[in-house]
mmCIF file with all atom_site columns, C-alpha atoms in Angstrom:
data_model
loop_
_atom_site.group_PDB
_atom_site.id
_atom_site.type_symbol
_atom_site.label_atom_id
_atom_site.label_alt_id
_atom_site.label_comp_id
_atom_site.label_asym_id
_atom_site.label_entity_id
_atom_site.label_seq_id
_atom_site.pdbx_PDB_ins_code
_atom_site.Cartn_x
_atom_site.Cartn_y
_atom_site.Cartn_z
_atom_site.occupancy
_atom_site.B_iso_or_equiv
_atom_site.pdbx_formal_charge
_atom_site.auth_seq_id
_atom_site.auth_comp_id
_atom_site.auth_asym_id
_atom_site.auth_atom_id
_atom_site.pdbx_PDB_model_num
ATOM 1   C CA . UNK A 1 1   ? 0.102  -0.140  0.047   1.00 0.00 ? 1   UNK A CA 1
ATOM 2   C CA . UNK A 1 2   ? 1.114  3.497   -0.707  1.00 0.00 ? 2   UNK A CA 1
ATOM 3   C CA . UNK A 1 3   ? 0.429  6.396   1.459   1.00 0.00 ? 3   UNK A CA 1
ATOM 4   C CA . UNK A 1 4   ? 1.657  9.986   0.611   1.00 0.00 ? 4   UNK A CA 1
ATOM 5   C CA . UNK A 1 5   ? -0.306 13.072  0.108   1.00 0.00 ? 5   UNK A CA 1
ATOM 6   C CA . UNK A 1 6   ? 0.514  13.784  -3.469  1.00 0.00 ? 6   UNK A CA 1
ATOM 7   C CA . UNK A 1 7   ? -0.981 11.813  -5.710  1.00 0.00 ? 7   UNK A CA 1
ATOM 8   C CA . UNK A 1 8   ? 1.800  12.313  -8.413  1.00 0.00 ? 8   UNK A CA 1
ATOM 9   C CA . UNK A 1 9   ? 4.151  10.734  -6.116  1.00 0.00 ? 9   UNK A CA 1
ATOM 10  C CA . UNK A 1 10  ? 2.157  7.825   -5.439  1.00 0.00 ? 10  UNK A CA 1
ATOM 11  C CA . UNK A 1 11  ? 1.921  7.139   -9.374  1.00 0.00 ? 11  UNK A CA 1
ATOM 12  C CA . UNK A 1 12  ? 5.696  7.507   -9.587  1.00 0.00 ? 12  UNK A CA 1
ATOM 13  C CA . UNK A 1 13  ? 5.855  4.663   -6.787  1.00 0.00 ? 13  UNK A CA 1
ATOM 14  C CA . UNK A 1 14  ? 3.332  2.585   -8.319  1.00 0.00 ? 14  UNK A CA 1
ATOM 15  C CA . UNK A 1 15  ? 4.888  2.548   -11.697 1.00 0.00 ? 15  UNK A CA 1
ATOM 16  C CA . UNK A 1 16  ? 8.242  1.564   -10.305 1.00 0.00 ? 16  UNK A CA 1
ATOM 17  C CA . UNK A 1 17  ? 7.045  -1.257  -8.140  1.00 0.00 ? 17  UNK A CA 1
ATOM 18  C CA . UNK A 1 18  ? 4.475  -2.706  -10.416 1.00 0.00 ? 18  UNK A CA 1
ATOM 19  C CA . UNK A 1 19  ? 7.481  -2.849  -13.003 1.00 0.00 ? 19  UNK A CA 1
ATOM 20  C CA . UNK A 1 20  ? 8.526  -5.698  -10.701 1.00 0.00 ? 20  UNK A CA 1
ATOM 21  C CA . UNK A 1 21  ? 7.016  -9.463  -11.342 1.00 0.00 ? 21  UNK A CA 1
ATOM 22  C CA . UNK A 1 22  ? 6.551  -10.054 -7.830  1.00 0.00 ? 22  UNK A CA 1
ATOM 23  C CA . UNK A 1 23  ? 4.903  -6.587  -6.492  1.00 0.00 ? 23  UNK A CA 1
ATOM 24  C CA . UNK A 1 24  ? 1.176  -5.628  -6.424  1.00 0.00 ? 24  UNK A CA 1
ATOM 25  C CA . UNK A 1 25  ? 0.145  -2.506  -5.325  1.00 0.00 ? 25  UNK A CA 1
ATOM 26  C CA . UNK A 1 26  ? -3.318 -3.128  -3.627  1.00 0.00 ? 26  UNK A CA 1
ATOM 27  C CA . UNK A 1 27  ? -4.434 0.212   -2.165  1.00 0.00 ? 27  UNK A CA 1
ATOM 28  C CA . UNK A 1 28  ? -3.466 4.166   -2.064  1.00 0.00 ? 28  UNK A CA 1
ATOM 29  C CA . UNK A 1 29  ? -4.108 6.520   0.878   1.00 0.00 ? 29  UNK A CA 1
ATOM 30  C CA . UNK A 1 30  ? -3.635 10.499  0.941   1.00 0.00 ? 30  UNK A CA 1
ATOM 31  C CA . UNK A 1 31  ? -3.229 10.565  4.677   1.00 0.00 ? 31  UNK A CA 1
ATOM 32  C CA . UNK A 1 32  ? -2.878 8.899   7.811   1.00 0.00 ? 32  UNK A CA 1
ATOM 33  C CA . UNK A 1 33  ? -6.267 8.454   8.490   1.00 0.00 ? 33  UNK A CA 1
ATOM 34  C CA . UNK A 1 34  ? -7.231 6.860   5.234   1.00 0.00 ? 34  UNK A CA 1
ATOM 35  C CA . UNK A 1 35  ? -4.132 4.489   5.639   1.00 0.00 ? 35  UNK A CA 1
ATOM 36  C CA . UNK A 1 36  ? -5.132 3.258   9.005   1.00 0.00 ? 36  UNK A CA 1
ATOM 37  C CA . UNK A 1 37  ? -8.601 2.393   7.613   1.00 0.00 ? 37  UNK A CA 1
ATOM 38  C CA . UNK A 1 38  ? -7.231 0.717   4.768   1.00 0.00 ? 38  UNK A CA 1
ATOM 39  C CA . UNK A 1 39  ? -4.692 -1.247  6.225   1.00 0.00 ? 39  UNK A CA 1
ATOM 40  C CA . UNK A 1 40  ? -7.451 -2.529  8.710   1.00 0.00 ? 40  UNK A CA 1
ATOM 41  C CA . UNK A 1 41  ? -9.402 -4.221  5.995   1.00 0.00 ? 41  UNK A CA 1
ATOM 42  C CA . UNK A 1 42  ? -6.739 -5.315  3.462   1.00 0.00 ? 42  UNK A CA 1
ATOM 43  C CA . UNK A 1 43  ? -3.670 -6.049  5.704   1.00 0.00 ? 43  UNK A CA 1
ATOM 44  C CA . UNK A 1 44  ? -1.037 -5.176  2.935   1.00 0.00 ? 44  UNK A CA 1
ATOM 45  C CA . UNK A 1 45  ? 2.176  -6.916  3.403   1.00 0.00 ? 45  UNK A CA 1
ATOM 46  C CA . UNK A 1 46  ? 4.462  -3.755  2.915   1.00 0.00 ? 46  UNK A CA 1
ATOM 47  C CA . UNK A 1 47  ? 3.139  -0.078  3.110   1.00 0.00 ? 47  UNK A CA 1
ATOM 48  C CA . UNK A 1 48  ? 5.344  2.551   2.097   1.00 0.00 ? 48  UNK A CA 1
ATOM 49  C CA . UNK A 1 49  ? 4.269  5.522   4.232   1.00 0.00 ? 49  UNK A CA 1
ATOM 50  C CA . UNK A 1 50  ? 5.335  9.314   4.048   1.00 0.00 ? 50  UNK A CA 1
ATOM 51  C CA . UNK A 1 51  ? 5.751  11.330  7.186   1.00 0.00 ? 51  UNK A CA 1
ATOM 52  C CA . UNK A 1 52  ? 4.633  14.653  6.680   1.00 0.00 ? 52  UNK A CA 1
ATOM 53  C CA . UNK A 1 53  ? 0.921  14.416  5.750   1.00 0.00 ? 53  UNK A CA 1
ATOM 54  C CA . UNK A 1 54  ? -2.331 16.481  6.865   1.00 0.00 ? 54  UNK A CA 1
ATOM 55  C CA . UNK A 1 55  ? -4.260 15.397  9.835   1.00 0.00 ? 55  UNK A CA 1
ATOM 56  C CA . UNK A 1 56  ? -2.713 12.189  11.007  1.00 0.00 ? 56  UNK A CA 1
ATOM 57  C CA . UNK A 1 57  ? 1.018  11.959  10.218  1.00 0.00 ? 57  UNK A CA 1
ATOM 58  C CA . UNK A 1 58  ? 3.038  9.246   8.993   1.00 0.00 ? 58  UNK A CA 1
ATOM 59  C CA . UNK A 1 59  ? 4.654  8.615   12.412  1.00 0.00 ? 59  UNK A CA 1
ATOM 60  C CA . UNK A 1 60  ? 1.216  8.281   14.403  1.00 0.00 ? 60  UNK A CA 1
ATOM 61  C CA . UNK A 1 61  ? -0.146 6.079   11.414  1.00 0.00 ? 61  UNK A CA 1
ATOM 62  C CA . UNK A 1 62  ? 2.551  3.758   11.693  1.00 0.00 ? 62  UNK A CA 1
ATOM 63  C CA . UNK A 1 63  ? 2.348  3.536   15.467  1.00 0.00 ? 63  UNK A CA 1
ATOM 64  C CA . UNK A 1 64  ? -1.562 2.670   15.189  1.00 0.00 ? 64  UNK A CA 1
ATOM 65  C CA . UNK A 1 65  ? -1.150 0.255   12.207  1.00 0.00 ? 65  UNK A CA 1
ATOM 66  C CA . UNK A 1 66  ? 1.618  -1.662  13.784  1.00 0.00 ? 66  UNK A CA 1
ATOM 67  C CA . UNK A 1 67  ? -0.596 -1.960  16.887  1.00 0.00 ? 67  UNK A CA 1
ATOM 68  C CA . UNK A 1 68  ? -3.739 -3.034  15.174  1.00 0.00 ? 68  UNK A CA 1
ATOM 69  C CA . UNK A 1 69  ? -2.076 -4.852  11.997  1.00 0.00 ? 69  UNK A CA 1
ATOM 70  C CA . UNK A 1 70  ? 1.179  -6.509  13.053  1.00 0.00 ? 70  UNK A CA 1
ATOM 71  C CA . UNK A 1 71  ? 1.742  -8.328  10.031  1.00 0.00 ? 71  UNK A CA 1
ATOM 72  C CA . UNK A 1 72  ? 1.746  -5.181  7.952   1.00 0.00 ? 72  UNK A CA 1
ATOM 73  C CA . UNK A 1 73  ? 5.166  -3.873  7.943   1.00 0.00 ? 73  UNK A CA 1
ATOM 74  C CA . UNK A 1 74  ? 6.012  -0.295  7.395   1.00 0.00 ? 74  UNK A CA 1
ATOM 75  C CA . UNK A 1 75  ? 8.891  1.515   5.671   1.00 0.00 ? 75  UNK A CA 1
ATOM 76  C CA . UNK A 1 76  ? 9.115  5.104   6.342   1.00 0.00 ? 76  UNK A CA 1
ATOM 77  C CA . UNK A 1 77  ? 9.597  7.216   2.854   1.00 0.00 ? 77  UNK A CA 1
ATOM 78  C CA . UNK A 1 78  ? 10.493 10.644  3.051   1.00 0.00 ? 78  UNK A CA 1
ATOM 79  C CA . UNK A 1 79  ? 12.032 13.549  1.533   1.00 0.00 ? 79  UNK A CA 1
ATOM 80  C CA . UNK A 1 80  ? 13.535 14.750  4.483   1.00 0.00 ? 80  UNK A CA 1
ATOM 81  C CA . UNK A 1 81  ? 16.749 13.250  6.099   1.00 0.00 ? 81  UNK A CA 1
ATOM 82  C CA . UNK A 1 82  ? 15.923 14.037  9.752   1.00 0.00 ? 82  UNK A CA 1
ATOM 83  C CA . UNK A 1 83  ? 16.706 12.056  12.598  1.00 0.00 ? 83  UNK A CA 1
ATOM 84  C CA . UNK A 1 84  ? 13.530 12.841  14.048  1.00 0.00 ? 84  UNK A CA 1
ATOM 85  C CA . UNK A 1 85  ? 11.601 11.153  11.303  1.00 0.00 ? 85  UNK A CA 1
ATOM 86  C CA . UNK A 1 86  ? 13.941 8.434   10.910  1.00 0.00 ? 86  UNK A CA 1
ATOM 87  C CA . UNK A 1 87  ? 13.960 7.539   14.870  1.00 0.00 ? 87  UNK A CA 1
ATOM 88  C CA . UNK A 1 88  ? 10.265 8.168   15.382  1.00 0.00 ? 88  UNK A CA 1
ATOM 89  C CA . UNK A 1 89  ? 9.421  6.011   12.797  1.00 0.00 ? 89  UNK A CA 1
ATOM 90  C CA . UNK A 1 90  ? 11.375 3.186   13.952  1.00 0.00 ? 90  UNK A CA 1
ATOM 91  C CA . UNK A 1 91  ? 10.135 3.857   17.457  1.00 0.00 ? 91  UNK A CA 1
ATOM 92  C CA . UNK A 1 92  ? 6.639  3.575   16.154  1.00 0.00 ? 92  UNK A CA 1
ATOM 93  C CA . UNK A 1 93  ? 7.168  0.129   14.797  1.00 0.00 ? 93  UNK A CA 1
ATOM 94  C CA . UNK A 1 94  ? 8.388  0.662   10.869  1.00 0.00 ? 94  UNK A CA 1
ATOM 95  C CA . UNK A 1 95  ? 10.813 -1.922  9.583   1.00 0.00 ? 95  UNK A CA 1
ATOM 96  C CA . UNK A 1 96  ? 12.601 0.416   7.362   1.00 0.00 ? 96  UNK A CA 1
ATOM 97  C CA . UNK A 1 97  ? 13.832 3.961   6.348   1.00 0.00 ? 97  UNK A CA 1
ATOM 98  C CA . UNK A 1 98  ? 14.240 5.289   3.067   1.00 0.00 ? 98  UNK A CA 1
ATOM 99  C CA . UNK A 1 99  ? 14.519 8.831   1.275   1.00 0.00 ? 99  UNK A CA 1
ATOM 100 C CA . UNK A 1 100 ? 12.247 9.306   -1.526  1.00 0.00 ? 100 UNK A CA 1
ATOM 101 C CA . UNK A 1 101 ? 15.354 10.024  -3.784  1.00 0.00 ? 101 UNK A CA 1
ATOM 102 C CA . UNK A 1 102 ? 16.331 6.454   -3.209  1.00 0.00 ? 102 UNK A CA 1
ATOM 103 C CA . UNK A 1 103 ? 16.792 4.649   -6.685  1.00 0.00 ? 103 UNK A CA 1
ATOM 104 C CA . UNK A 1 104 ? 14.451 2.401   -8.039  1.00 0.00 ? 104 UNK A CA 1
ATOM 105 C CA . UNK A 1 105 ? 16.516 -0.887  -7.347  1.00 0.00 ? 105 UNK A CA 1
ATOM 106 C CA . UNK A 1 106 ? 16.982 0.432   -3.545  1.00 0.00 ? 106 UNK A CA 1
ATOM 107 C CA . UNK A 1 107 ? 13.130 0.920   -3.053  1.00 0.00 ? 107 UNK A CA 1
ATOM 108 C CA . UNK A 1 108 ? 12.284 -2.931  -4.547  1.00 0.00 ? 108 UNK A CA 1
ATOM 109 C CA . UNK A 1 109 ? 15.145 -4.150  -2.425  1.00 0.00 ? 109 UNK A CA 1
ATOM 110 C CA . UNK A 1 110 ? 13.724 -2.586  0.578   1.00 0.00 ? 110 UNK A CA 1
ATOM 111 C CA . UNK A 1 111 ? 10.500 -3.829  0.035   1.00 0.00 ? 111 UNK A CA 1
ATOM 112 C CA . UNK A 1 112 ? 11.540 -7.550  -0.627  1.00 0.00 ? 112 UNK A CA 1
ATOM 113 C CA . UNK A 1 113 ? 13.741 -7.049  2.477   1.00 0.00 ? 113 UNK A CA 1
ATOM 114 C CA . UNK A 1 114 ? 10.809 -5.844  4.776   1.00 0.00 ? 114 UNK A CA 1
ATOM 115 C CA . UNK A 1 115 ? 8.326  -8.150  3.077   1.00 0.00 ? 115 UNK A CA 1
ATOM 116 C CA . UNK A 1 116 ? 10.628 -11.078 4.284   1.00 0.00 ? 116 UNK A CA 1
ATOM 117 C CA . UNK A 1 117 ? 10.680 -10.182 7.803   1.00 0.00 ? 117 UNK A CA 1
ATOM 118 C CA . UNK A 1 118 ? 13.917 -8.036  7.835   1.00 0.00 ? 118 UNK A CA 1
ATOM 119 C CA . UNK A 1 119 ? 14.733 -4.720  8.035   1.00 0.00 ? 119 UNK A CA 1
ATOM 120 C CA . UNK A 1 120 ? 15.966 -2.057  5.730   1.00 0.00 ? 120 UNK A CA 1
ATOM 121 C CA . UNK A 1 121 ? 17.524 0.573   7.744   1.00 0.00 ? 121 UNK A CA 1
ATOM 122 C CA . UNK A 1 122 ? 20.474 2.614   6.284   1.00 0.00 ? 122 UNK A CA 1
ATOM 123 C CA . UNK A 1 123 ? 23.827 2.489   7.342   1.00 0.00 ? 123 UNK A CA 1
ATOM 124 C CA . UNK A 1 124 ? 23.971 6.361   8.338   1.00 0.00 ? 124 UNK A CA 1
ATOM 125 C CA . UNK A 1 125 ? 20.721 5.727   10.455  1.00 0.00 ? 125 UNK A CA 1
ATOM 126 C CA . UNK A 1 126 ? 22.209 2.904   12.226  1.00 0.00 ? 126 UNK A CA 1
ATOM 127 C CA . UNK A 1 127 ? 25.371 4.794   13.146  1.00 0.00 ? 127 UNK A CA 1
ATOM 128 C CA . UNK A 1 128 ? 23.493 7.688   14.127  1.00 0.00 ? 128 UNK A CA 1
ATOM 129 C CA . UNK A 1 129 ? 21.306 5.719   16.590  1.00 0.00 ? 129 UNK A CA 1
ATOM 130 C CA . UNK A 1 130 ? 24.600 4.302   18.317  1.00 0.00 ? 130 UNK A CA 1
ATOM 131 C CA . UNK A 1 131 ? 26.275 8.085   18.179  1.00 0.00 ? 131 UNK A CA 1
ATOM 132 C CA . UNK A 1 132 ? 23.002 9.726   19.986  1.00 0.00 ? 132 UNK A CA 1
ATOM 133 C CA . UNK A 1 133 ? 21.454 6.799   22.224  1.00 0.00 ? 133 UNK A CA 1
ATOM 134 C CA . UNK A 1 134 ? 24.376 4.528   22.522  1.00 0.00 ? 134 UNK A CA 1
ATOM 135 C CA . UNK A 1 135 ? 25.198 5.798   25.995  1.00 0.00 ? 135 UNK A CA 1
ATOM 136 C CA . UNK A 1 136 ? 21.365 5.643   26.929  1.00 0.00 ? 136 UNK A CA 1
ATOM 137 C CA . UNK A 1 137 ? 20.804 1.872   25.819  1.00 0.00 ? 137 UNK A CA 1
ATOM 138 C CA . UNK A 1 138 ? 19.658 -0.585  28.814  1.00 0.00 ? 138 UNK A CA 1
ATOM 139 C CA . UNK A 1 139 ? 22.790 -2.482  30.190  1.00 0.00 ? 139 UNK A CA 1
ATOM 140 C CA . UNK A 1 140 ? 25.519 0.019   28.954  1.00 0.00 ? 140 UNK A CA 1
ATOM 141 C CA . UNK A 1 141 ? 25.686 1.673   32.666  1.00 0.00 ? 141 UNK A CA 1
ATOM 142 C CA . UNK A 1 142 ? 27.174 -0.133  35.576  1.00 0.00 ? 142 UNK A CA 1
ATOM 143 C CA . UNK A 1 143 ? 24.101 -0.307  37.233  1.00 0.00 ? 143 UNK A CA 1
ATOM 144 C CA . UNK A 1 144 ? 22.188 -2.045  34.494  1.00 0.00 ? 144 UNK A CA 1
ATOM 145 C CA . UNK A 1 145 ? 20.220 -5.301  35.135  1.00 0.00 ? 145 UNK A CA 1
ATOM 146 C CA . UNK A 1 146 ? 22.966 -7.976  35.504  1.00 0.00 ? 146 UNK A CA 1
ATOM 147 C CA . UNK A 1 147 ? 20.358 -10.972 34.788  1.00 0.00 ? 147 UNK A CA 1
ATOM 148 C CA . UNK A 1 148 ? 19.238 -9.594  31.569  1.00 0.00 ? 148 UNK A CA 1
ATOM 149 C CA . UNK A 1 149 ? 22.952 -9.101  30.426  1.00 0.00 ? 149 UNK A CA 1
ATOM 150 C CA . UNK A 1 150 ? 23.776 -12.623 31.442  1.00 0.00 ? 150 UNK A CA 1
ATOM 151 C CA . UNK A 1 151 ? 20.940 -13.866 29.607  1.00 0.00 ? 151 UNK A CA 1
ATOM 152 C CA . UNK A 1 152 ? 22.041 -11.962 26.502  1.00 0.00 ? 152 UNK A CA 1
ATOM 153 C CA . UNK A 1 153 ? 25.264 -13.076 26.810  1.00 0.00 ? 153 UNK A CA 1
ATOM 154 C CA . UNK A 1 154 ? 24.164 -16.756 27.230  1.00 0.00 ? 154 UNK A CA 1
ATOM 155 C CA . UNK A 1 155 ? 22.042 -16.294 24.031  1.00 0.00 ? 155 UNK A CA 1
ATOM 156 C CA . UNK A 1 156 ? 25.224 -14.812 22.114  1.00 0.00 ? 156 UNK A CA 1
ATOM 157 C CA . UNK A 1 157 ? 26.854 -18.178 23.272  1.00 0.00 ? 157 UNK A CA 1
ATOM 158 C CA . UNK A 1 158 ? 24.406 -20.049 21.056  1.00 0.00 ? 158 UNK A CA 1
ATOM 159 C CA . UNK A 1 159 ? 25.526 -18.688 17.848  1.00 0.00 ? 159 UNK A CA 1
ATOM 160 C CA . UNK A 1 160 ? 28.349 -20.700 15.408  1.00 0.00 ? 160 UNK A CA 1
ATOM 161 C CA . UNK A 1 161 ? 31.524 -18.753 14.875  1.00 0.00 ? 161 UNK A CA 1
ATOM 162 C CA . UNK A 1 162 ? 30.193 -17.861 11.358  1.00 0.00 ? 162 UNK A CA 1
ATOM 163 C CA . UNK A 1 163 ? 26.738 -16.477 13.037  1.00 0.00 ? 163 UNK A CA 1
ATOM 164 C CA . UNK A 1 164 ? 28.628 -14.466 15.504  1.00 0.00 ? 164 UNK A CA 1
ATOM 165 C CA . UNK A 1 165 ? 30.782 -12.714 12.468  1.00 0.00 ? 165 UNK A CA 1
ATOM 166 C CA . UNK A 1 166 ? 27.448 -12.014 10.622  1.00 0.00 ? 166 UNK A CA 1
ATOM 167 C CA . UNK A 1 167 ? 25.838 -10.920 13.796  1.00 0.00 ? 167 UNK A CA 1
ATOM 168 C CA . UNK A 1 168 ? 28.559 -8.232  14.392  1.00 0.00 ? 168 UNK A CA 1
ATOM 169 C CA . UNK A 1 169 ? 28.473 -7.392  10.652  1.00 0.00 ? 169 UNK A CA 1
ATOM 170 C CA . UNK A 1 170 ? 24.488 -6.818  10.812  1.00 0.00 ? 170 UNK A CA 1
ATOM 171 C CA . UNK A 1 171 ? 25.465 -4.696  13.854  1.00 0.00 ? 171 UNK A CA 1
ATOM 172 C CA . UNK A 1 172 ? 27.792 -2.440  11.831  1.00 0.00 ? 172 UNK A CA 1
ATOM 173 C CA . UNK A 1 173 ? 24.739 -1.745  9.453   1.00 0.00 ? 173 UNK A CA 1
ATOM 174 C CA . UNK A 1 174 ? 25.944 -4.187  6.657   1.00 0.00 ? 174 UNK A CA 1
ATOM 175 C CA . UNK A 1 175 ? 22.946 -5.002  4.110   1.00 0.00 ? 175 UNK A CA 1
ATOM 176 C CA . UNK A 1 176 ? 22.469 -8.584  2.875   1.00 0.00 ? 176 UNK A CA 1
ATOM 177 C CA . UNK A 1 177 ? 24.526 -7.671  -0.312  1.00 0.00 ? 177 UNK A CA 1
ATOM 178 C CA . UNK A 1 178 ? 27.107 -6.631  1.577   1.00 0.00 ? 178 UNK A CA 1
ATOM 179 C CA . UNK A 1 179 ? 27.358 -9.286  3.915   1.00 0.00 ? 179 UNK A CA 1
ATOM 180 C CA . UNK A 1 180 ? 27.692 -11.700 1.194   1.00 0.00 ? 180 UNK A CA 1
ATOM 181 C CA . UNK A 1 181 ? 30.589 -9.986  -0.505  1.00 0.00 ? 181 UNK A CA 1
ATOM 182 C CA . UNK A 1 182 ? 32.214 -9.578  2.672   1.00 0.00 ? 182 UNK A CA 1
ATOM 183 C CA . UNK A 1 183 ? 31.913 -13.406 3.839   1.00 0.00 ? 183 UNK A CA 1
ATOM 184 C CA . UNK A 1 184 ? 31.861 -14.433 -0.056  1.00 0.00 ? 184 UNK A CA 1
ATOM 185 C CA . UNK A 1 185 ? 28.573 -16.377 0.517   1.00 0.00 ? 185 UNK A CA 1
ATOM 186 C CA . UNK A 1 186 ? 25.365 -16.184 -1.456  1.00 0.00 ? 186 UNK A CA 1
ATOM 187 C CA . UNK A 1 187 ? 22.530 -14.148 -0.374  1.00 0.00 ? 187 UNK A CA 1
ATOM 188 C CA . UNK A 1 188 ? 20.242 -17.032 0.395   1.00 0.00 ? 188 UNK A CA 1
ATOM 189 C CA . UNK A 1 189 ? 22.831 -18.391 2.697   1.00 0.00 ? 189 UNK A CA 1
ATOM 190 C CA . UNK A 1 190 ? 23.280 -14.929 4.420   1.00 0.00 ? 190 UNK A CA 1
ATOM 191 C CA . UNK A 1 191 ? 19.384 -14.768 4.793   1.00 0.00 ? 191 UNK A CA 1
ATOM 192 C CA . UNK A 1 192 ? 19.558 -18.060 6.603   1.00 0.00 ? 192 UNK A CA 1
ATOM 193 C CA . UNK A 1 193 ? 22.338 -17.095 8.808   1.00 0.00 ? 193 UNK A CA 1
ATOM 194 C CA . UNK A 1 194 ? 20.305 -13.912 9.849   1.00 0.00 ? 194 UNK A CA 1
ATOM 195 C CA . UNK A 1 195 ? 17.173 -15.770 10.169  1.00 0.00 ? 195 UNK A CA 1
ATOM 196 C CA . UNK A 1 196 ? 18.681 -18.295 12.756  1.00 0.00 ? 196 UNK A CA 1
ATOM 197 C CA . UNK A 1 197 ? 20.396 -15.274 14.743  1.00 0.00 ? 197 UNK A CA 1
ATOM 198 C CA . UNK A 1 198 ? 17.389 -13.849 14.710  1.00 0.00 ? 198 UNK A CA 1
ATOM 199 C CA . UNK A 1 199 ? 15.660 -16.837 16.145  1.00 0.00 ? 199 UNK A CA 1
ATOM 200 C CA . UNK A 1 200 ? 18.478 -17.676 18.758  1.00 0.00 ? 200 UNK A CA 1
ATOM 201 C CA . UNK A 1 201 ? 18.612 -14.359 20.286  1.00 0.00 ? 201 UNK A CA 1
ATOM 202 C CA . UNK A 1 202 ? 14.974 -13.939 19.900  1.00 0.00 ? 202 UNK A CA 1
ATOM 203 C CA . UNK A 1 203 ? 15.139 -10.721 18.404  1.00 0.00 ? 203 UNK A CA 1
ATOM 204 C CA . UNK A 1 204 ? 12.553 -9.067  16.033  1.00 0.00 ? 204 UNK A CA 1
ATOM 205 C CA . UNK A 1 205 ? 14.837 -7.607  13.382  1.00 0.00 ? 205 UNK A CA 1
ATOM 206 C CA . UNK A 1 206 ? 18.246 -6.011  12.588  1.00 0.00 ? 206 UNK A CA 1
ATOM 207 C CA . UNK A 1 207 ? 17.283 -2.711  14.668  1.00 0.00 ? 207 UNK A CA 1
ATOM 208 C CA . UNK A 1 208 ? 17.362 -4.965  17.784  1.00 0.00 ? 208 UNK A CA 1
ATOM 209 C CA . UNK A 1 209 ? 20.547 -6.725  16.907  1.00 0.00 ? 209 UNK A CA 1
ATOM 210 C CA . UNK A 1 210 ? 22.282 -3.179  16.538  1.00 0.00 ? 210 UNK A CA 1
ATOM 211 C CA . UNK A 1 211 ? 20.901 -2.345  20.146  1.00 0.00 ? 211 UNK A CA 1
ATOM 212 C CA . UNK A 1 212 ? 21.656 -5.428  21.638  1.00 0.00 ? 212 UNK A CA 1
ATOM 213 C CA . UNK A 1 213 ? 25.381 -5.712  20.177  1.00 0.00 ? 213 UNK A CA 1
ATOM 214 C CA . UNK A 1 214 ? 25.756 -2.084  21.535  1.00 0.00 ? 214 UNK A CA 1
ATOM 215 C CA . UNK A 1 215 ? 24.334 -3.030  24.932  1.00 0.00 ? 215 UNK A CA 1
ATOM 216 C CA . UNK A 1 216 ? 26.689 -5.928  25.233  1.00 0.00 ? 216 UNK A CA 1
ATOM 217 C CA . UNK A 1 217 ? 29.841 -3.704  24.284  1.00 0.00 ? 217 UNK A CA 1
ATOM 218 C CA . UNK A 1 218 ? 30.518 -5.491  21.069  1.00 0.00 ? 218 UNK A CA 1
ATOM 219 C CA . UNK A 1 219 ? 30.501 -2.643  18.856  1.00 0.00 ? 219 UNK A CA 1
ATOM 220 C CA . UNK A 1 220 ? 31.946 1.046   20.101  1.00 0.00 ? 220 UNK A CA 1
ATOM 221 C CA . UNK A 1 221 ? 31.034 2.907   16.796  1.00 0.00 ? 221 UNK A CA 1
#
């Protein structure tokens, strides 16, 4: 589903996405209220969500849709490269953040990643998360809950050597193609490793991988 208050942009996104064999645009909405109503009835797999819209904005719409329709995964798509939009969207439950000037191939890759249960967060946003919030994450300070830290460490111990390498690379913000290049693996093998890592660590997505790695002091930038 496409959500943007500019009809011309929705038309452009529709043309890009429907040029791909595996995508179908099932609905369009021009504001957050319409998006919430349509999502409740259609339960689309992926929603491309603008931020700045009249009435209910994209962040609030994301919050309401993810609460009511957890199987609908949302990508925040905005013209504005602002931390408040990226972090606000991710806190609201979005699985990705892209700028509207992204290349068609980037947009298609992000939709596929999010549809498969992955997240699509740029390396820039990942680094900014660590820079701005790293020192505030649970478990970083000496007074953190030791039992929680111990449980995290036990789960990390369940990873194989290769899975640990991939875990740390994901925490750096690498995408699946970048992981495949670094470790000389196929993308399908990378996806398998990432899936096993998320399952073993009981994490929802790559954003939580970044947070856990930083909380445990496994990455420092």
